[in-house]
């Protein structure tokens, strides 16, 4: 990932802490110059595992009932899973054009910044970096911790203190790995992605065995009990699309992808097709063993599935869920730290977050900031409510990003586009995104209103810290001093001037 190239003209390849302190104002200040440059170290396989590992987290293992709850039937729920997969694939294909047209890390933040300027882009990064991503990381870490300790407490709920402590350890370990070496981070992502895919393959194979034994009674009348309500269907789409969340994560590190013109679309297609097939077949497997009524009453359908079939080996599934969520936390941490990094580079977050560690060649300040923010949210006991407040913001920003594609087709028709998507797909995706944004205004006005208020909190922050250029000298001195302290503590320096 953030590996960097150094061009040194002095004796030592690494600046001293004193050199770093003197470099605060000028970017480099000493008898030698150090040049850091972003390199492309993410290959096709790592790109696929970033997407797959980010998409497949806790959702498919613990909450498929969300889709079933709002559809009412086995048949329609499977159709929703397929449509959600196709919809995600359509969005990812539009993002492939955007990622190669605007080859900057940061994904939708970078696209919105390029099209609509700093204010709208800042609101996007504000809500994403300070609320959505840290909350998501914390929730997935808590799910990881819950399933790690569950085999120790098979007959009761595990104590909250143990779950929170283990979640904190999970976040801390992965923060260290992402700070220490990008190869370690991508290796963790590769290994745990394979583990979670193997878990789903085990479920799928078991499902096929069950069908072979004649256990397909729930498919004989697949549309029995279907809820004929468009509003309920839209909520089912939300549940399904939540499970597919992460298909755009490779765009957050596109600057580090080897041969992006070739590998970005390949990684997208392979990942999205693999995940969609896996999700649909896993749900089919669930229905061979667990009745719709049992799914609706279970908070962890995969564990219910394993309890029913694996006997004394039932603990295998909680272990696999733990592996899945551990990899999910790593994927979120890996990509989100790069969003901090790009936002800081553009002046929308403290500049020190765009600095790189000169020995490990990683964006350590951004990674640490993400890890610490996630740890802070462990103090709260109701992360799910906060995620619900801002869920529609995701679709607002993603829909706005795809609209950038249409905007540039009109405003910059001669812009270089290594991939050019048929214009029908971004138009269709934008229309669907509008639907996904409008529905919560009617279905959940209170939560949507809270989401809007959270977005609005970014306005005064933008005015004070970004739009206000003539700040008091005391304020600037304090910021420079804080930056110098962090530079000396972490041994980080600015990236070389970025070419747009």
Short mmCIF file of C-alpha atoms in Angstrom, two decimals:
data_model
loop_
_atom_site.label_atom_id
_atom_site.label_comp_id
_atom_site.label_asym_id
_atom_site.label_seq_id
_atom_site.Cartn_x
_atom_site.Cartn_y
_atom_site.Cartn_z
CA UNK A 1 0.00 0.00 0.00
CA UNK A 2 1.64 3.08 1.09
CA UNK A 3 5.08 2.02 0.18
CA UNK A 4 7.26 4.91 -0.76
CA UNK A 5 10.40 5.64 -2.68
CA UNK A 6 13.20 7.64 -1.02
CA UNK A 7 15.81 9.70 -2.83
CA UNK A 8 18.47 10.61 -0.30
CA UNK A 9 21.47 12.85 -0.70
CA UNK A 10 22.80 12.58 2.87
CA UNK A 11 24.52 9.91 4.86
CA UNK A 12 21.53 8.27 6.54
CA UNK A 13 18.44 6.95 4.70
CA UNK A 14 16.20 7.97 7.61
CA UNK A 15 16.02 11.50 9.05
CA UNK A 16 16.63 12.00 12.74
CA UNK A 17 13.94 13.17 15.12
CA UNK A 18 15.58 16.64 15.16
CA UNK A 19 15.41 16.74 11.37
CA UNK A 20 11.73 15.87 11.54
CA UNK A 21 11.09 18.66 14.00
CA UNK A 22 12.79 21.23 11.76
CA UNK A 23 10.83 19.96 8.78
CA UNK A 24 7.45 20.89 10.23
CA UNK A 25 7.14 24.23 8.46
CA UNK A 26 8.91 23.51 5.18
CA UNK A 27 8.00 19.86 4.71
CA UNK A 28 11.73 19.01 4.75
CA UNK A 29 14.36 21.10 6.34
CA UNK A 30 17.86 19.66 6.85
CA UNK A 31 21.02 19.21 4.81
CA UNK A 32 19.43 16.47 2.74
CA UNK A 33 16.14 16.01 0.95
CA UNK A 34 13.88 13.04 1.32
CA UNK A 35 11.37 12.29 -1.39
CA UNK A 36 8.39 10.08 -0.74
CA UNK A 37 6.24 8.77 -3.52
CA UNK A 38 3.19 6.52 -3.54
CA UNK A 39 3.90 3.18 -5.19
CA UNK A 40 1.57 0.55 -6.63
CA UNK A 41 1.86 -2.58 -4.48
CA UNK A 42 -1.69 -4.02 -4.52
CA UNK A 43 -1.97 -6.76 -7.14
CA UNK A 44 -5.07 -8.37 -8.64
CA UNK A 45 -5.37 -11.08 -5.97
CA UNK A 46 -5.01 -8.57 -3.15
CA UNK A 47 -7.53 -6.32 -4.89
CA UNK A 48 -10.04 -9.16 -5.01
CA UNK A 49 -9.47 -10.05 -1.37
CA UNK A 50 -9.85 -6.39 -0.34
CA UNK A 51 -13.29 -6.27 -1.97
CA UNK A 52 -14.43 -9.76 -0.94
CA UNK A 53 -12.97 -9.39 2.54
CA UNK A 54 -14.67 -6.02 3.01
CA UNK A 55 -18.06 -7.21 1.73
CA UNK A 56 -18.24 -10.54 3.54
CA UNK A 57 -18.29 -9.69 7.22
CA UNK A 58 -20.85 -10.54 9.85
CA UNK A 59 -23.96 -9.96 7.76
CA UNK A 60 -24.33 -13.22 5.87
CA UNK A 61 -23.60 -15.21 9.04
CA UNK A 62 -25.72 -13.45 11.63
CA UNK A 63 -28.52 -11.39 10.06
CA UNK A 64 -30.05 -12.81 6.85
CA UNK A 65 -33.39 -12.56 8.63
CA UNK A 66 -33.57 -8.86 7.72
CA UNK A 67 -34.40 -9.69 4.11
CA UNK A 68 -36.81 -12.49 5.06
CA UNK A 69 -38.56 -10.29 7.64
CA UNK A 70 -39.58 -7.74 5.02
CA UNK A 71 -40.35 -10.15 2.16
CA UNK A 72 -42.22 -12.88 4.04
CA UNK A 73 -41.25 -15.74 1.73
CA UNK A 74 -38.26 -17.85 0.79
CA UNK A 75 -38.61 -17.20 -2.94
CA UNK A 76 -38.82 -13.41 -2.77
CA UNK A 77 -35.99 -13.21 -0.26
CA UNK A 78 -33.68 -15.10 -2.64
CA UNK A 79 -34.75 -12.79 -5.49
CA UNK A 80 -33.89 -9.78 -3.30
CA UNK A 81 -30.43 -11.22 -2.63
CA UNK A 82 -29.85 -11.61 -6.37
CA UNK A 83 -31.12 -8.12 -7.21
CA UNK A 84 -28.97 -6.59 -4.48
CA UNK A 85 -25.94 -8.37 -5.92
CA UNK A 86 -26.70 -7.14 -9.45
CA UNK A 87 -27.30 -3.62 -8.15
CA UNK A 88 -23.96 -3.65 -6.33
CA UNK A 89 -22.26 -4.95 -9.45
CA UNK A 90 -23.81 -2.13 -11.48
CA UNK A 91 -22.54 0.46 -9.01
CA UNK A 92 -19.09 -1.13 -8.92
CA UNK A 93 -18.89 -1.03 -12.73
CA UNK A 94 -19.72 2.70 -12.69
CA UNK A 95 -17.04 3.15 -10.02
CA UNK A 96 -14.55 1.39 -12.32
CA UNK A 97 -14.97 4.21 -14.86
CA UNK A 98 -14.72 6.81 -12.11
CA UNK A 99 -11.64 5.17 -10.57
CA UNK A 100 -9.75 5.20 -13.86
CA UNK A 101 -11.06 8.60 -14.95
CA UNK A 102 -10.05 10.17 -11.61
CA UNK A 103 -7.21 7.86 -10.45
CA UNK A 104 -7.04 9.15 -6.89
CA UNK A 105 -7.41 7.19 -3.68
CA UNK A 106 -10.39 8.24 -1.58
CA UNK A 107 -13.13 6.96 -3.94
CA UNK A 108 -16.37 8.97 -3.74
CA UNK A 109 -14.72 11.72 -1.67
CA UNK A 110 -12.22 12.35 -4.49
CA UNK A 111 -14.91 12.20 -7.18
CA UNK A 112 -17.23 14.61 -5.37
CA UNK A 113 -14.31 16.95 -4.67
CA UNK A 114 -13.36 16.98 -8.35
CA UNK A 115 -16.91 17.68 -9.52
CA UNK A 116 -18.57 19.81 -6.84
CA UNK A 117 -15.75 21.39 -4.88
CA UNK A 118 -14.45 21.31 -1.32
CA UNK A 119 -17.59 22.06 0.70
CA UNK A 120 -19.67 19.08 -0.47
CA UNK A 121 -16.58 16.84 -0.38
CA UNK A 122 -15.81 17.91 3.18
CA UNK A 123 -19.32 17.02 4.37
CA UNK A 124 -18.86 13.62 2.77
CA UNK A 125 -15.55 12.92 4.48
CA UNK A 126 -16.84 14.38 7.77
CA UNK A 127 -19.73 11.95 8.07
CA UNK A 128 -17.76 9.01 6.67
CA UNK A 129 -14.58 9.32 8.70
CA UNK A 130 -15.91 10.49 12.04
CA UNK A 131 -19.09 8.45 12.32
CA UNK A 132 -19.88 5.80 9.70
CA UNK A 133 -16.53 4.03 9.34
CA UNK A 134 -15.46 4.08 13.02
CA UNK A 135 -18.92 2.91 14.10
CA UNK A 136 -18.84 0.13 11.51
CA UNK A 137 -15.37 -0.93 12.62
CA UNK A 138 -16.50 -0.99 16.24
CA UNK A 139 -19.63 -2.99 15.52
CA UNK A 140 -17.77 -5.61 13.47
CA UNK A 141 -15.11 -5.83 16.20
CA UNK A 142 -17.83 -6.39 18.80
CA UNK A 143 -19.34 -9.15 16.67
CA UNK A 144 -15.86 -10.69 16.39
CA UNK A 145 -15.43 -10.58 20.15
CA UNK A 146 -18.90 -11.98 20.82
CA UNK A 147 -18.31 -15.07 18.70
CA UNK A 148 -14.80 -15.64 20.02
CA UNK A 149 -16.05 -15.87 23.60
CA UNK A 150 -19.36 -17.60 22.81
CA UNK A 151 -17.92 -21.16 22.93
CA UNK A 152 -16.64 -20.35 26.44
CA UNK A 153 -20.19 -19.41 27.51
CA UNK A 154 -22.31 -21.91 25.54
CA UNK A 155 -25.35 -21.71 27.82
CA UNK A 156 -25.49 -17.97 28.55
CA UNK A 157 -24.68 -14.56 27.17
CA UNK A 158 -20.98 -13.65 27.46
CA UNK A 159 -20.19 -10.77 29.84
CA UNK A 160 -20.10 -7.33 28.23
CA UNK A 161 -16.74 -6.50 29.77
CA UNK A 162 -15.06 -9.48 28.10
CA UNK A 163 -16.64 -8.66 24.72
CA UNK A 164 -15.63 -4.99 24.84
CA UNK A 165 -12.07 -5.82 25.98
CA UNK A 166 -11.58 -8.38 23.23
CA UNK A 167 -13.01 -5.97 20.63
CA UNK A 168 -10.49 -3.36 21.79
CA UNK A 169 -7.66 -5.91 21.47
CA UNK A 170 -8.84 -6.76 17.94
CA UNK A 171 -8.81 -3.09 16.88
CA UNK A 172 -5.44 -2.47 18.56
CA UNK A 173 -3.74 -5.48 16.93
CA UNK A 174 -4.99 -4.59 13.45
CA UNK A 175 -4.04 -0.94 13.94
CA UNK A 176 -0.49 -2.05 14.77
CA UNK A 177 -0.34 -4.36 11.75
CA UNK A 178 -1.53 -1.64 9.37
CA UNK A 179 1.03 0.77 10.83
CA UNK A 180 3.88 -1.71 10.77
CA UNK A 181 3.81 -3.15 7.25
CA UNK A 182 1.37 -2.98 4.37
CA UNK A 183 2.38 -6.48 3.31
CA UNK A 184 1.30 -7.78 6.70
CA UNK A 185 -2.03 -5.97 6.34
CA UNK A 186 -2.71 -7.38 2.87
CA UNK A 187 -1.56 -10.83 4.03
CA UNK A 188 -4.02 -10.69 6.93
CA UNK A 189 -6.73 -9.68 4.46
CA UNK A 190 -5.83 -12.55 2.11
CA UNK A 191 -5.75 -15.21 4.85
CA UNK A 192 -8.96 -14.21 6.58
CA UNK A 193 -10.78 -13.73 3.28
CA UNK A 194 -9.91 -17.32 2.37
CA UNK A 195 -11.11 -18.42 5.81
CA UNK A 196 -14.49 -16.73 5.52
CA UNK A 197 -14.99 -18.03 1.97
CA UNK A 198 -14.16 -21.55 3.20
CA UNK A 199 -16.75 -21.13 5.96
CA UNK A 200 -19.40 -20.24 3.41
CA UNK A 201 -18.30 -23.10 1.14
CA UNK A 202 -18.78 -25.45 4.11
CA UNK A 203 -22.30 -24.11 4.60
CA UNK A 204 -23.07 -24.37 0.87
CA UNK A 205 -21.76 -27.94 0.56
CA UNK A 206 -23.77 -28.94 3.63
CA UNK A 207 -26.82 -27.38 1.98
CA UNK A 208 -26.32 -29.41 -1.19
CA UNK A 209 -26.00 -32.56 0.93
CA UNK A 210 -29.26 -31.66 2.67
CA UNK A 211 -31.00 -31.20 -0.69
CA UNK A 212 -29.64 -34.56 -1.80
CA UNK A 213 -31.22 -36.07 1.31
CA UNK A 214 -34.59 -34.58 0.33
CA UNK A 215 -34.53 -31.68 2.80
CA UNK A 216 -36.07 -29.06 0.52
CA UNK A 217 -39.55 -28.74 1.97
CA UNK A 218 -39.22 -24.96 2.32
CA UNK A 219 -38.79 -24.60 -1.45
CA UNK A 220 -41.96 -26.47 -2.45
CA UNK A 221 -44.09 -23.32 -2.19
CA UNK A 222 -41.39 -20.63 -2.24
CA UNK A 223 -43.68 -17.58 -2.44
CA UNK A 224 -46.07 -18.57 0.32
CA UNK A 225 -46.47 -15.71 2.79
CA UNK A 226 -45.04 -13.04 0.46
CA UNK A 227 -45.61 -9.53 1.81
CA UNK A 228 -47.19 -7.44 -0.95
CA UNK A 229 -45.96 -4.05 0.21
CA UNK A 230 -43.44 -1.91 -1.69
CA UNK A 231 -42.35 -0.16 1.50
CA UNK A 232 -41.48 -3.50 3.10
CA UNK A 233 -39.60 -4.55 -0.03
CA UNK A 234 -37.52 -1.37 0.13
CA UNK A 235 -36.54 -2.21 3.71
CA UNK A 236 -35.59 -5.71 2.52
CA UNK A 237 -33.34 -4.06 -0.06
CA UNK A 238 -31.67 -2.07 2.72
CA UNK A 239 -30.92 -5.26 4.63
CA UNK A 240 -29.55 -6.99 1.54
CA UNK A 241 -27.50 -4.03 0.37
CA UNK A 242 -26.02 -3.64 3.85
CA UNK A 243 -24.62 -7.17 3.51
CA UNK A 244 -23.08 -6.20 0.14
CA UNK A 245 -21.54 -3.02 1.53
CA UNK A 246 -17.84 -2.75 0.64
CA UNK A 247 -17.92 -3.28 -3.13
CA UNK A 248 -16.40 0.20 -3.65
CA UNK A 249 -13.53 -0.20 -1.17
CA UNK A 250 -10.84 -0.94 -3.76
CA UNK A 251 -11.39 2.54 -5.20
CA UNK A 252 -10.16 3.94 -1.88
CA UNK A 253 -6.67 2.58 -2.65
CA UNK A 254 -6.68 2.83 -6.46
CA UNK A 255 -3.37 4.76 -6.46
CA UNK A 256 -1.71 1.68 -5.01
CA UNK A 257 -3.23 -0.84 -7.43
CA UNK A 258 -0.85 -2.36 -9.97
CA UNK A 259 -1.98 -1.80 -13.57
CA UNK A 260 -5.37 -0.32 -12.51
CA UNK A 261 -6.76 -0.19 -16.07
CA UNK A 262 -6.50 -3.97 -16.23
CA UNK A 263 -6.89 -5.00 -12.61
CA UNK A 264 -9.62 -2.67 -11.30
CA UNK A 265 -12.43 -3.95 -13.56
CA UNK A 266 -11.21 -7.54 -13.20
CA UNK A 267 -11.17 -7.33 -9.42
CA UNK A 268 -14.65 -5.78 -9.41
CA UNK A 269 -16.26 -8.37 -11.67
CA UNK A 270 -14.63 -11.40 -10.04
CA UNK A 271 -15.40 -10.16 -6.51
CA UNK A 272 -19.02 -9.13 -7.09
CA UNK A 273 -19.93 -12.32 -8.97
CA UNK A 274 -18.21 -14.48 -6.33
CA UNK A 275 -19.97 -12.72 -3.46
CA UNK A 276 -23.40 -12.79 -5.11
CA UNK A 277 -23.21 -16.53 -5.88
CA UNK A 278 -21.90 -17.24 -2.38
CA UNK A 279 -24.64 -15.22 -0.69
CA UNK A 280 -27.47 -16.76 -2.68
CA UNK A 281 -26.21 -20.33 -2.24
CA UNK A 282 -25.57 -19.78 1.48
CA UNK A 283 -29.18 -18.63 1.91
CA UNK A 284 -30.39 -21.68 0.00
CA UNK A 285 -28.34 -23.83 2.37
CA UNK A 286 -29.85 -22.11 5.41
CA UNK A 287 -33.37 -22.82 4.18
CA UNK A 288 -32.63 -26.54 3.77
CA UNK A 289 -32.15 -26.88 7.53
CA UNK A 290 -33.61 -23.86 9.31
CA UNK A 291 -37.25 -22.93 8.79
CA UNK A 292 -38.24 -19.33 7.96
CA UNK A 293 -39.82 -19.03 11.41
CA UNK A 294 -36.58 -20.14 13.08
CA UNK A 295 -34.54 -17.72 10.98
CA UNK A 296 -36.78 -14.85 12.07
CA UNK A 297 -36.33 -15.80 15.72
CA UNK A 298 -32.55 -16.32 15.50
CA UNK A 299 -29.94 -13.60 15.87
CA UNK A 300 -27.23 -15.86 14.43
CA UNK A 301 -28.63 -18.13 11.76
CA UNK A 302 -25.22 -19.62 10.92
CA UNK A 303 -24.80 -20.79 14.51
CA UNK A 304 -28.35 -22.17 14.54
CA UNK A 305 -27.46 -24.00 11.32
CA UNK A 306 -24.29 -25.49 12.82
CA UNK A 307 -26.03 -26.45 16.07
CA UNK A 308 -28.56 -28.43 14.05
CA UNK A 309 -26.07 -30.32 11.84
CA UNK A 310 -22.54 -30.41 13.25
CA UNK A 311 -23.18 -31.87 16.70
CA UNK A 312 -20.17 -31.56 19.00
CA UNK A 313 -18.40 -29.60 16.25
CA UNK A 314 -20.99 -26.79 16.40
CA UNK A 315 -18.27 -24.43 17.66
CA UNK A 316 -16.68 -24.44 14.19
CA UNK A 317 -19.16 -21.86 12.94
CA UNK A 318 -18.56 -19.28 15.71
CA UNK A 319 -14.84 -19.64 14.95
CA UNK A 320 -15.45 -19.02 11.25
CA UNK A 321 -17.64 -16.02 12.02
CA UNK A 322 -14.84 -14.65 14.19
CA UNK A 323 -12.34 -15.11 11.37
CA UNK A 324 -14.74 -13.41 8.98
CA UNK A 325 -15.27 -10.37 11.16
CA UNK A 326 -11.55 -10.09 12.03
CA UNK A 327 -10.81 -9.82 8.32
CA UNK A 328 -13.70 -7.38 7.97
CA UNK A 329 -12.21 -5.06 10.60
CA UNK A 330 -8.85 -5.21 8.81
CA UNK A 331 -10.45 -4.34 5.47
CA UNK A 332 -12.33 -1.37 6.90
CA UNK A 333 -9.26 -0.13 8.77
CA UNK A 334 -7.01 -0.54 5.74
CA UNK A 335 -9.25 1.39 3.34
CA UNK A 336 -10.56 4.03 5.76
CA UNK A 337 -7.10 5.11 6.86
CA UNK A 338 -6.46 5.89 3.19
CA UNK A 339 -9.59 8.05 3.12
CA UNK A 340 -8.20 10.03 6.08
CA UNK A 341 -4.91 10.20 4.21
CA UNK A 342 -6.44 11.64 1.04
CA UNK A 343 -8.67 14.04 2.98
CA UNK A 344 -5.65 15.40 4.83
CA UNK A 345 -3.73 15.71 1.59
CA UNK A 346 -6.54 17.88 0.22
CA UNK A 347 -6.57 20.06 3.34
CA UNK A 348 -9.87 18.75 4.73
CA UNK A 349 -8.33 17.05 7.74
CA UNK A 350 -5.23 17.80 9.84
CA UNK A 351 -2.22 17.69 7.51
CA UNK A 352 -0.33 15.30 9.77
CA UNK A 353 -2.80 12.58 8.73
CA UNK A 354 -1.26 12.70 5.24
CA UNK A 355 2.26 12.10 6.55
CA UNK A 356 4.07 8.78 6.13
CA UNK A 357 6.33 6.79 8.45
CA UNK A 358 9.81 6.98 6.97
CA UNK A 359 10.95 3.52 8.11
CA UNK A 360 7.79 1.45 7.59
CA UNK A 361 6.49 3.54 4.64
CA UNK A 362 2.88 3.48 5.88
CA UNK A 363 0.42 6.34 6.63
CA UNK A 364 0.78 5.66 10.36
CA UNK A 365 -0.96 8.82 11.65
CA UNK A 366 -4.09 8.10 9.59
CA UNK A 367 -4.15 4.46 10.69
CA UNK A 368 -3.71 5.36 14.36
CA UNK A 369 -6.39 8.05 14.17
CA UNK A 370 -8.84 5.56 12.70
CA UNK A 371 -8.00 2.98 15.36
CA UNK A 372 -8.34 5.46 18.23
CA UNK A 373 -11.65 6.80 16.89
CA UNK A 374 -13.00 3.25 16.69
CA UNK A 375 -11.87 2.55 20.26
CA UNK A 376 -13.72 5.66 21.47
CA UNK A 377 -16.99 4.28 20.08
CA UNK A 378 -16.59 1.19 22.27
CA UNK A 379 -17.78 3.44 25.10
CA UNK A 380 -21.23 3.45 23.55
CA UNK A 381 -23.61 0.52 23.92
CA UNK A 382 -25.89 1.37 20.98
CA UNK A 383 -23.84 1.64 17.81
CA UNK A 384 -26.61 0.18 15.67
CA UNK A 385 -28.91 3.14 16.30
CA UNK A 386 -26.21 5.57 15.16
CA UNK A 387 -25.57 3.56 12.02
CA UNK A 388 -29.32 3.65 11.29
CA UNK A 389 -29.31 7.43 11.66
CA UNK A 390 -26.77 7.83 8.88
CA UNK A 391 -27.48 4.78 6.69
CA UNK A 392 -29.25 6.83 4.04
CA UNK A 393 -26.19 9.12 3.84
CA UNK A 394 -24.23 6.25 2.30
CA UNK A 395 -26.66 5.99 -0.56
CA UNK A 396 -26.80 9.76 -0.91
CA UNK A 397 -23.03 9.96 -1.32
CA UNK A 398 -22.69 6.87 -3.51
CA UNK A 399 -25.56 8.06 -5.72
CA UNK A 400 -23.92 11.49 -5.90
CA UNK A 401 -20.62 9.85 -6.88
CA UNK A 402 -22.25 7.98 -9.76
CA UNK A 403 -23.93 11.25 -10.76
CA UNK A 404 -20.38 12.65 -11.08
CA UNK A 405 -19.92 10.20 -13.94
CA UNK A 406 -22.94 11.70 -15.74
CA UNK A 407 -21.83 15.22 -14.81
CA UNK A 408 -18.42 14.74 -16.43
CA UNK A 409 -19.96 13.10 -19.50
CA UNK A 410 -21.71 16.46 -19.97
CA UNK A 411 -19.08 18.90 -18.69
CA UNK A 412 -15.88 17.11 -19.75
CA UNK A 413 -16.76 14.89 -22.70
CA UNK A 414 -13.11 14.72 -23.82
CA UNK A 415 -11.83 13.56 -20.45
CA UNK A 416 -9.69 10.41 -20.71
CA UNK A 417 -11.78 7.33 -19.89
CA UNK A 418 -9.93 3.98 -20.11
CA UNK A 419 -13.33 2.35 -19.41
CA UNK A 420 -16.58 3.89 -20.65
CA UNK A 421 -19.76 2.44 -19.17
CA UNK A 422 -22.97 2.50 -21.20
CA UNK A 423 -24.78 5.63 -20.00
CA UNK A 424 -27.93 3.62 -19.27
CA UNK A 425 -26.31 2.02 -16.19
CA UNK A 426 -25.33 5.20 -14.28
CA UNK A 427 -28.74 6.74 -15.06
CA UNK A 428 -30.50 3.63 -13.73
CA UNK A 429 -28.24 3.52 -10.68
CA UNK A 430 -28.86 7.19 -9.86
CA UNK A 431 -32.63 6.67 -10.12
CA UNK A 432 -32.45 3.69 -7.76
CA UNK A 433 -30.25 5.67 -5.36
CA UNK A 434 -32.81 8.48 -5.27
CA UNK A 435 -35.41 5.87 -4.30
CA UNK A 436 -33.13 4.51 -1.57
CA UNK A 437 -32.63 8.02 -0.18
CA UNK A 438 -36.28 9.09 -0.35
CA UNK A 439 -37.77 5.95 1.22
CA UNK A 440 -36.23 6.58 4.69
CA UNK A 441 -37.69 10.08 4.70
CA UNK A 442 -41.10 8.43 4.72
CA UNK A 443 -40.36 5.16 6.55
CA UNK A 444 -37.99 6.47 9.28
CA UNK A 445 -38.33 10.27 9.52
CA UNK A 446 -36.83 10.50 13.03
CA UNK A 447 -33.68 8.53 12.19
CA UNK A 448 -33.31 10.32 8.85
CA UNK A 449 -33.66 13.67 10.61
CA UNK A 450 -30.92 12.71 13.05
CA UNK A 451 -28.72 11.77 10.11
CA UNK A 452 -29.29 15.19 8.56
CA UNK A 453 -28.41 16.86 11.86
CA UNK A 454 -25.18 14.89 12.07
CA UNK A 455 -24.27 16.02 8.56
CA UNK A 456 -25.11 19.63 9.52
CA UNK A 457 -22.56 19.54 12.35
CA UNK A 458 -19.87 19.54 9.67
CA UNK A 459 -20.89 23.01 8.43
CA UNK A 460 -19.47 25.05 11.35
CA UNK A 461 -16.37 22.85 11.36
CA UNK A 462 -15.81 23.62 7.67
CA UNK A 463 -16.32 27.35 8.24
CA UNK A 464 -13.94 27.57 11.21
CA UNK A 465 -11.13 25.22 10.18
CA UNK A 466 -11.16 25.37 6.37
CA UNK A 467 -13.02 28.38 4.96
CA UNK A 468 -11.59 30.78 7.58
CA UNK A 469 -8.14 31.51 6.18
CA UNK A 470 -6.93 34.32 8.46
CA UNK A 471 -6.77 32.46 11.73
CA UNK A 472 -4.98 33.97 14.76
CA UNK A 473 -1.25 33.36 14.89
CA UNK A 474 -1.64 31.68 18.27
CA UNK A 475 -3.92 29.06 16.71
CA UNK A 476 -1.48 28.39 13.87
CA UNK A 477 1.45 28.09 16.28
CA UNK A 478 -0.46 25.57 18.38
CA UNK A 479 -1.25 23.50 15.29
CA UNK A 480 2.37 23.61 14.11
CA UNK A 481 3.63 22.61 17.53
CA UNK A 482 1.19 19.70 17.70
CA UNK A 483 2.28 18.58 14.23
CA UNK A 484 5.96 18.73 15.23
CA UNK A 485 5.31 16.62 18.33
CA UNK A 486 3.50 13.95 16.28
CA UNK A 487 6.27 13.98 13.66
CA UNK A 488 8.94 13.38 16.29
CA UNK A 489 6.88 10.74 18.08
CA UNK A 490 5.98 8.71 14.98
CA UNK A 491 8.88 9.74 12.70
CA UNK A 492 6.63 10.80 9.84
CA UNK A 493 7.13 13.27 7.00
CA UNK A 494 4.89 14.78 4.31
CA UNK A 495 4.31 13.01 1.04
CA UNK A 496 5.92 14.73 -1.94
CA UNK A 497 3.75 17.21 -3.82
CA UNK A 498 0.81 15.33 -5.33
CA UNK A 499 0.11 15.87 -9.00
CA UNK A 500 -3.57 16.16 -9.83
#
